[in-house]
Every structure is written in structure tokens, then in C-alpha cells.
GROMACS .gro file of C-alpha atoms in nm:
model
  232
    1MET     CA    1  -0.175  -1.199  -0.454
    2TYR     CA    2   0.073  -0.923  -0.375
    3GLU     CA    3   0.231  -0.792  -0.056
    4ALA     CA    4   0.381  -0.450   0.019
    5VAL     CA    5   0.728  -0.432   0.172
    6THR     CA    6   0.963  -0.169   0.314
    7PRO     CA    7   1.325  -0.247   0.215
    8ARG     CA    8   1.660  -0.099   0.312
    9PRO     CA    9   1.752   0.162   0.419
   10ASP     CA   10   1.422   0.201   0.610
   11GLY     CA   11   1.382  -0.172   0.656
   12SER     CA   12   1.644  -0.437   0.720
   13SER     CA   13   1.619  -0.650   0.403
   14THR     CA   14   1.700  -0.587   0.040
   15VAL     CA   15   1.437  -0.588  -0.232
   16ALA     CA   16   1.593  -0.906  -0.370
   17ARG     CA   17   1.564  -1.084  -0.035
   18PHE     CA   18   1.201  -0.980  -0.006
   19ALA     CA   19   1.135  -1.109  -0.358
   20LEU     CA   20   1.294  -1.446  -0.282
   21THR     CA   21   1.088  -1.493   0.034
   22ALA     CA   22   0.767  -1.374  -0.131
   23ALA     CA   23   0.817  -1.620  -0.415
   24ASP     CA   24   0.872  -1.903  -0.167
   25GLN     CA   25   0.551  -1.807   0.013
   26GLY     CA   26   0.342  -1.811  -0.302
   27TYR     CA   27   0.298  -1.440  -0.376
   28ASP     CA   28   0.267  -1.316  -0.733
   29GLY     CA   29   0.449  -0.993  -0.658
   30ILE     CA   30   0.570  -0.735  -0.410
   31VAL     CA   31   0.511  -0.361  -0.399
   32VAL     CA   32   0.824  -0.178  -0.286
   33ARG     CA   33   0.712   0.115  -0.075
   34ALA     CA   34   1.036   0.281   0.019
   35ASP     CA   35   1.037   0.619   0.188
   36ALA     CA   36   1.024   0.872  -0.093
   37ASP     CA   37   1.311   1.068   0.064
   38THR     CA   38   1.557   0.779   0.092
   39ASP     CA   39   1.786   0.627  -0.166
   40CYS     CA   40   1.657   0.277  -0.237
   41ASP     CA   41   1.849   0.153  -0.538
   42TYR     CA   42   1.738  -0.172  -0.705
   43ASP     CA   43   1.673  -0.317  -1.049
   44ALA     CA   44   1.309  -0.424  -1.043
   45GLY     CA   45   1.322  -0.602  -1.377
   46ALA     CA   46   1.632  -0.803  -1.297
   47ILE     CA   47   1.499  -0.908  -0.957
   48ALA     CA   48   1.164  -1.005  -1.107
   49ASP     CA   49   1.334  -1.218  -1.371
   50ARG     CA   50   1.557  -1.388  -1.117
   51TYR     CA   51   1.290  -1.483  -0.863
   52GLY     CA   52   0.978  -1.509  -1.078
   53VAL     CA   53   0.768  -1.251  -0.897
   54ASP     CA   54   0.653  -0.907  -1.006
   55VAL     CA   55   0.852  -0.627  -0.842
   56VAL     CA   56   0.650  -0.306  -0.839
   57GLU     CA   57   0.825   0.028  -0.801
   58GLY     CA   58   0.633   0.219  -0.538
   59CYS     CA   59   0.699   0.481  -0.273
   60GLU     CA   60   0.562   0.599   0.057
   61VAL     CA   61   0.529   0.971   0.120
   62ARG     CA   62   0.602   1.068   0.478
   63ALA     CA   63   0.555   1.437   0.544
   64ASP     CA   64   0.499   1.676   0.831
   65ASP     CA   65   0.205   1.859   0.678
   66ARG     CA   66  -0.033   1.874   0.382
   67THR     CA   67   0.178   2.118   0.185
   68ALA     CA   68   0.485   1.899   0.198
   69ALA     CA   69   0.279   1.589   0.120
   70ALA     CA   70   0.114   1.751  -0.182
   71SER     CA   71   0.451   1.863  -0.315
   72ALA     CA   72   0.587   1.510  -0.278
   73VAL     CA   73   0.290   1.354  -0.457
   74ASP     CA   74   0.332   1.607  -0.740
   75ARG     CA   75   0.695   1.508  -0.773
   76LEU     CA   76   0.656   1.132  -0.740
   77ARG     CA   77   0.331   1.042  -0.913
   78GLU     CA   78   0.483   1.008  -1.259
   79ARG     CA   79   0.790   0.821  -1.133
   80HIS     CA   80   0.627   0.540  -0.936
   81THR     CA   81   0.366   0.281  -1.020
   82VAL     CA   82   0.216   0.285  -0.670
   83VAL     CA   83   0.212   0.598  -0.454
   84CYS     CA   84   0.132   0.556  -0.086
   85VAL     CA   85   0.099   0.822   0.181
   86ARG     CA   86   0.178   0.742   0.544
   87GLY     CA   87  -0.147   0.816   0.722
   88GLY     CA   88  -0.219   0.927   1.073
   89THR     CA   89  -0.202   1.306   1.067
   90LEU     CA   90  -0.223   1.301   0.686
   91ASN     CA   91  -0.535   1.086   0.658
   92ARG     CA   92  -0.760   1.368   0.542
   93PHE     CA   93  -0.515   1.494   0.282
   94ALA     CA   94  -0.456   1.146   0.144
   95VAL     CA   95  -0.818   1.035   0.104
   96GLU     CA   96  -0.906   1.363  -0.067
   97ASP     CA   97  -0.635   1.332  -0.335
   98PRO     CA   98  -0.723   1.083  -0.613
   99ARG     CA   99  -0.357   1.068  -0.717
  100VAL     CA  100  -0.285   0.874  -0.398
  101ASP     CA  101  -0.325   0.499  -0.428
  102VAL     CA  102  -0.303   0.389  -0.064
  103VAL     CA  103  -0.314   0.546   0.281
  104THR     CA  104  -0.080   0.334   0.492
  105ARG     CA  105  -0.122   0.278   0.866
  106PRO     CA  106  -0.418   0.518   0.891
  107MET     CA  107  -0.498   0.421   1.250
  108VAL     CA  108  -0.147   0.484   1.385
  109ASP     CA  109  -0.149   0.837   1.532
  110GLY     CA  110  -0.474   0.899   1.347
  111ASP     CA  111  -0.836   0.799   1.299
  112VAL     CA  112  -1.081   0.725   1.019
  113ASN     CA  113  -1.437   0.848   1.063
  114HIS     CA  114  -1.736   0.845   0.829
  115VAL     CA  115  -1.622   1.162   0.652
  116LEU     CA  116  -1.283   1.017   0.563
  117ALA     CA  117  -1.426   0.677   0.469
  118LYS     CA  118  -1.671   0.844   0.230
  119ALA     CA  119  -1.391   1.052   0.077
  120ALA     CA  120  -1.177   0.740   0.028
  121ALA     CA  121  -1.466   0.567  -0.148
  122ARG     CA  122  -1.536   0.872  -0.364
  123ASN     CA  123  -1.175   0.919  -0.472
  124GLY     CA  124  -1.073   0.555  -0.499
  125VAL     CA  125  -0.804   0.584  -0.233
  126ARG     CA  126  -0.739   0.255  -0.054
  127LEU     CA  127  -0.719   0.235   0.323
  128GLU     CA  128  -0.465  -0.011   0.457
  129PHE     CA  129  -0.543  -0.280   0.709
  130ALA     CA  130  -0.192  -0.305   0.852
  131PHE     CA  131  -0.145  -0.622   1.055
  132ASP     CA  132   0.211  -0.542   1.162
  133ARG     CA  133   0.140  -0.430   1.518
  134VAL     CA  134  -0.091  -0.725   1.577
  135LEU     CA  135   0.180  -0.960   1.456
  136ARG     CA  136   0.478  -0.802   1.628
  137ALA     CA  137   0.363  -0.578   1.914
  138ASP     CA  138   0.240  -0.676   2.258
  139GLY     CA  139   0.063  -0.528   2.556
  140GLY     CA  140  -0.107  -0.194   2.514
  141ARG     CA  141   0.018  -0.134   2.160
  142ARG     CA  142  -0.134  -0.461   2.043
  143VAL     CA  143  -0.466  -0.385   2.213
  144GLN     CA  144  -0.468  -0.042   2.051
  145ALA     CA  145  -0.395  -0.197   1.712
  146LEU     CA  146  -0.681  -0.444   1.749
  147ARG     CA  147  -0.917  -0.163   1.841
  148GLY     CA  148  -0.805   0.042   1.542
  149LEU     CA  149  -0.846  -0.245   1.296
  150ARG     CA  150  -1.194  -0.315   1.427
  151LYS     CA  151  -1.305   0.045   1.382
  152LEU     CA  152  -1.145   0.072   1.039
  153ARG     CA  153  -1.321  -0.245   0.927
  154GLU     CA  154  -1.653  -0.101   1.039
  155MET     CA  155  -1.593   0.219   0.841
  156VAL     CA  156  -1.480   0.032   0.529
  157GLU     CA  157  -1.778  -0.202   0.538
  158GLN     CA  158  -2.033   0.070   0.606
  159TYR     CA  159  -1.915   0.310   0.335
  160ASP     CA  160  -1.774   0.057   0.086
  161ALA     CA  161  -1.429   0.216   0.090
  162PRO     CA  162  -1.154   0.038  -0.106
  163PHE     CA  163  -0.878  -0.125   0.097
  164VAL     CA  164  -0.558  -0.326   0.096
  165VAL     CA  165  -0.415  -0.573   0.347
  166SER     CA  166  -0.050  -0.598   0.447
  167ALA     CA  167   0.169  -0.752   0.715
  168GLY     CA  168   0.374  -0.430   0.706
  169ALA     CA  169   0.699  -0.617   0.654
  170GLU     CA  170   1.022  -0.424   0.713
  171SER     CA  171   1.225  -0.745   0.700
  172HIS     CA  172   1.187  -1.059   0.493
  173LEU     CA  173   1.138  -1.235   0.827
  174HIS     CA  174   0.820  -1.031   0.876
  175LEU     CA  175   0.656  -1.164   0.561
  176ARG     CA  176   0.367  -1.402   0.617
  177ALA     CA  177   0.225  -1.638   0.357
  178PRO     CA  178  -0.129  -1.564   0.238
  179ARG     CA  179  -0.267  -1.863   0.430
  180GLU     CA  180  -0.115  -1.724   0.752
  181LEU     CA  181  -0.276  -1.384   0.696
  182LEU     CA  182  -0.608  -1.555   0.623
  183ALA     CA  183  -0.582  -1.740   0.954
  184LEU     CA  184  -0.492  -1.418   1.136
  185GLY     CA  185  -0.784  -1.245   0.968
  186ASP     CA  186  -1.016  -1.510   1.109
  187LEU     CA  187  -0.896  -1.430   1.459
  188LEU     CA  188  -0.946  -1.057   1.398
  189GLY     CA  189  -1.298  -1.092   1.261
  190PHE     CA  190  -1.217  -1.060   0.890
  191THR     CA  191  -1.362  -1.300   0.635
  192HIS     CA  192  -1.132  -1.492   0.402
  193ASP     CA  193  -1.276  -1.293   0.113
  194GLN     CA  194  -1.184  -0.962   0.278
  195VAL     CA  195  -0.822  -1.062   0.336
  196GLU     CA  196  -0.785  -1.208  -0.014
  197THR     CA  197  -0.943  -0.897  -0.166
  198GLY     CA  198  -0.702  -0.676   0.029
  199LEU     CA  199  -0.397  -0.873  -0.085
  200ARG     CA  200  -0.513  -0.886  -0.447
  201GLU     CA  201  -0.584  -0.513  -0.449
  202TRP     CA  202  -0.212  -0.434  -0.458
  203GLY     CA  203  -0.196  -0.620  -0.788
  204ARG     CA  204  -0.506  -0.449  -0.923
  205ILE     CA  205  -0.360  -0.106  -0.842
  206THR     CA  206  -0.041  -0.204  -1.021
  207GLU     CA  207  -0.219  -0.332  -1.331
  208ARG     CA  208  -0.441  -0.027  -1.358
  209ASN     CA  209  -0.163   0.226  -1.312
  210ARG     CA  210   0.059   0.053  -1.564
  211GLU     CA  211  -0.227   0.067  -1.812
  212VAL     CA  212  -0.271   0.439  -1.743
  213VAL     CA  213   0.096   0.499  -1.817
  214SER     CA  214   0.076   0.289  -2.134
  215ASP     CA  215  -0.242   0.463  -2.251
  216SER     CA  216  -0.086   0.805  -2.195
  217PHE     CA  217   0.157   0.746  -2.481
  218ILE     CA  218   0.030   0.920  -2.795
  219GLU     CA  219   0.337   0.952  -3.016
  220PRO     CA  220   0.711   1.003  -2.964
  221GLY     CA  221   0.760   1.309  -2.747
  222VAL     CA  222   0.388   1.353  -2.675
  223ARG     CA  223   0.209   1.210  -2.374
  224ARG     CA  224  -0.139   1.258  -2.241
  225GLY     CA  225  -0.155   1.372  -1.877
  226ARG     CA  226  -0.168   1.078  -1.638
  227TYR     CA  227  -0.489   1.194  -1.476
  228GLU     CA  228  -0.624   1.400  -1.763
  229GLU     CA  229  -0.934   1.188  -1.815
  230ASP     CA  230  -1.046   0.930  -1.562
  231HIS     CA  231  -0.905   0.960  -1.212
  232ARG     CA  232  -1.016   0.612  -1.114
   0.00000   0.00000   0.00000
């Protein structure tokens, strides 16, 4: 199973520290989803070799509008194995673009209705069940998060939309072992299979996208377009 993490400078831990903690907790890998506009410098291969976990080079697009988001996806798709878009106001854009792998935090400052859930299923864009606010917020924000997760689960189940699960870690101290997320899922109404599927999906995205990049190689100096044939 894999977990997605937000390292420095947006988070408070380095990629290496995340990798060490993830390895200790039994994860197979981490997806680094740094803000696409920040300078997050790390050697994924060296860190993976040192700690024995896969380190996936990803990014998270955070934009003010659809135009800026589309431009960022154009620029970043070929450079990153996993491309996420911060949801909320960009939910519709993200689920309608098959180049996007994951819509993160879709219920924060946003909503997912049947139209968006159907679009996510059609385009193979994963919706994120983000457990961060349930784990670390309290009061009204936690109640709102619980309500959002419940509605999102209903939409995902009804329209068979793909999804991922994450603790939304911005520090290595925020990481939770898979068994802890399974237990939390129980309390939130998720089955063990749903939580496991959501954690494994990060790895499936990674494997598929790496295969797409590998298959795009034709001969030296010639590459097939990344999304020339099958979008998903």
C-alpha cells in the first residue's frame, strides 16, 4: 500500500523523513505531492534505495481558475508520475480532464454531486477520501469533514467512481499506519476493503503511468504522445 504526502516547503518534513516513517509503518511507497509552484528538491531514487520504499514523483496543482489549472497540467503531465489537482472550486475541471490522476480534498470548499461523480468514473479520475480533518481537526470543522466524507462515499458507491484514501500528511508525525486507517475507516462507515483499495490505488496509478511512459518510447529521439492512444 502507498500513502500520499506533502513535504517541505509546504509541509514540515522532508521527503526522506516521510520515507523513513512510511517504511517503519509498513507502506510500500509514498507519493510526493508537492505544490507544483514550489521548489521541492529531492533525489527519489536515492531515498528509495536508502529506506526500501518506492518514492513517487508527483505534484499537486493549486490554481485560482480553470485556465491556470489547465496550463499547469499541460506543463506538468510529462514531468511527474502522478498529477493531482487540489479540488474544491476546481472539482469540475479536474474530473473532466483524463490527464488528471487524483482530485485532492474535493469536499473542502467544494462539493461532489452525481454529475461530477459520473465524470470522474468516465474519465478515470480518482476522488480522494482525505482523512486529515477527521484526524486533526475538532469542533465544527471535524463535523463538516465527517459530513463531506459521508456524502462523497455515497457518490462514489452509487456511480462506481475511482478513489484513493489518504491521511493528508504534511508532517511525518501525521502519517498513520494502514491498520490505523482501517480502524478509522470502521468508525467512519468504510469497509476494510474500501480503505485498502484506496491506499493501494496510489500504487496502481504509479504502476500504470510508469508503463505509459515506458511504452511511449519508440526509438532514440522519438516518443509516442503520452495520451495518444488510451487515456485510461
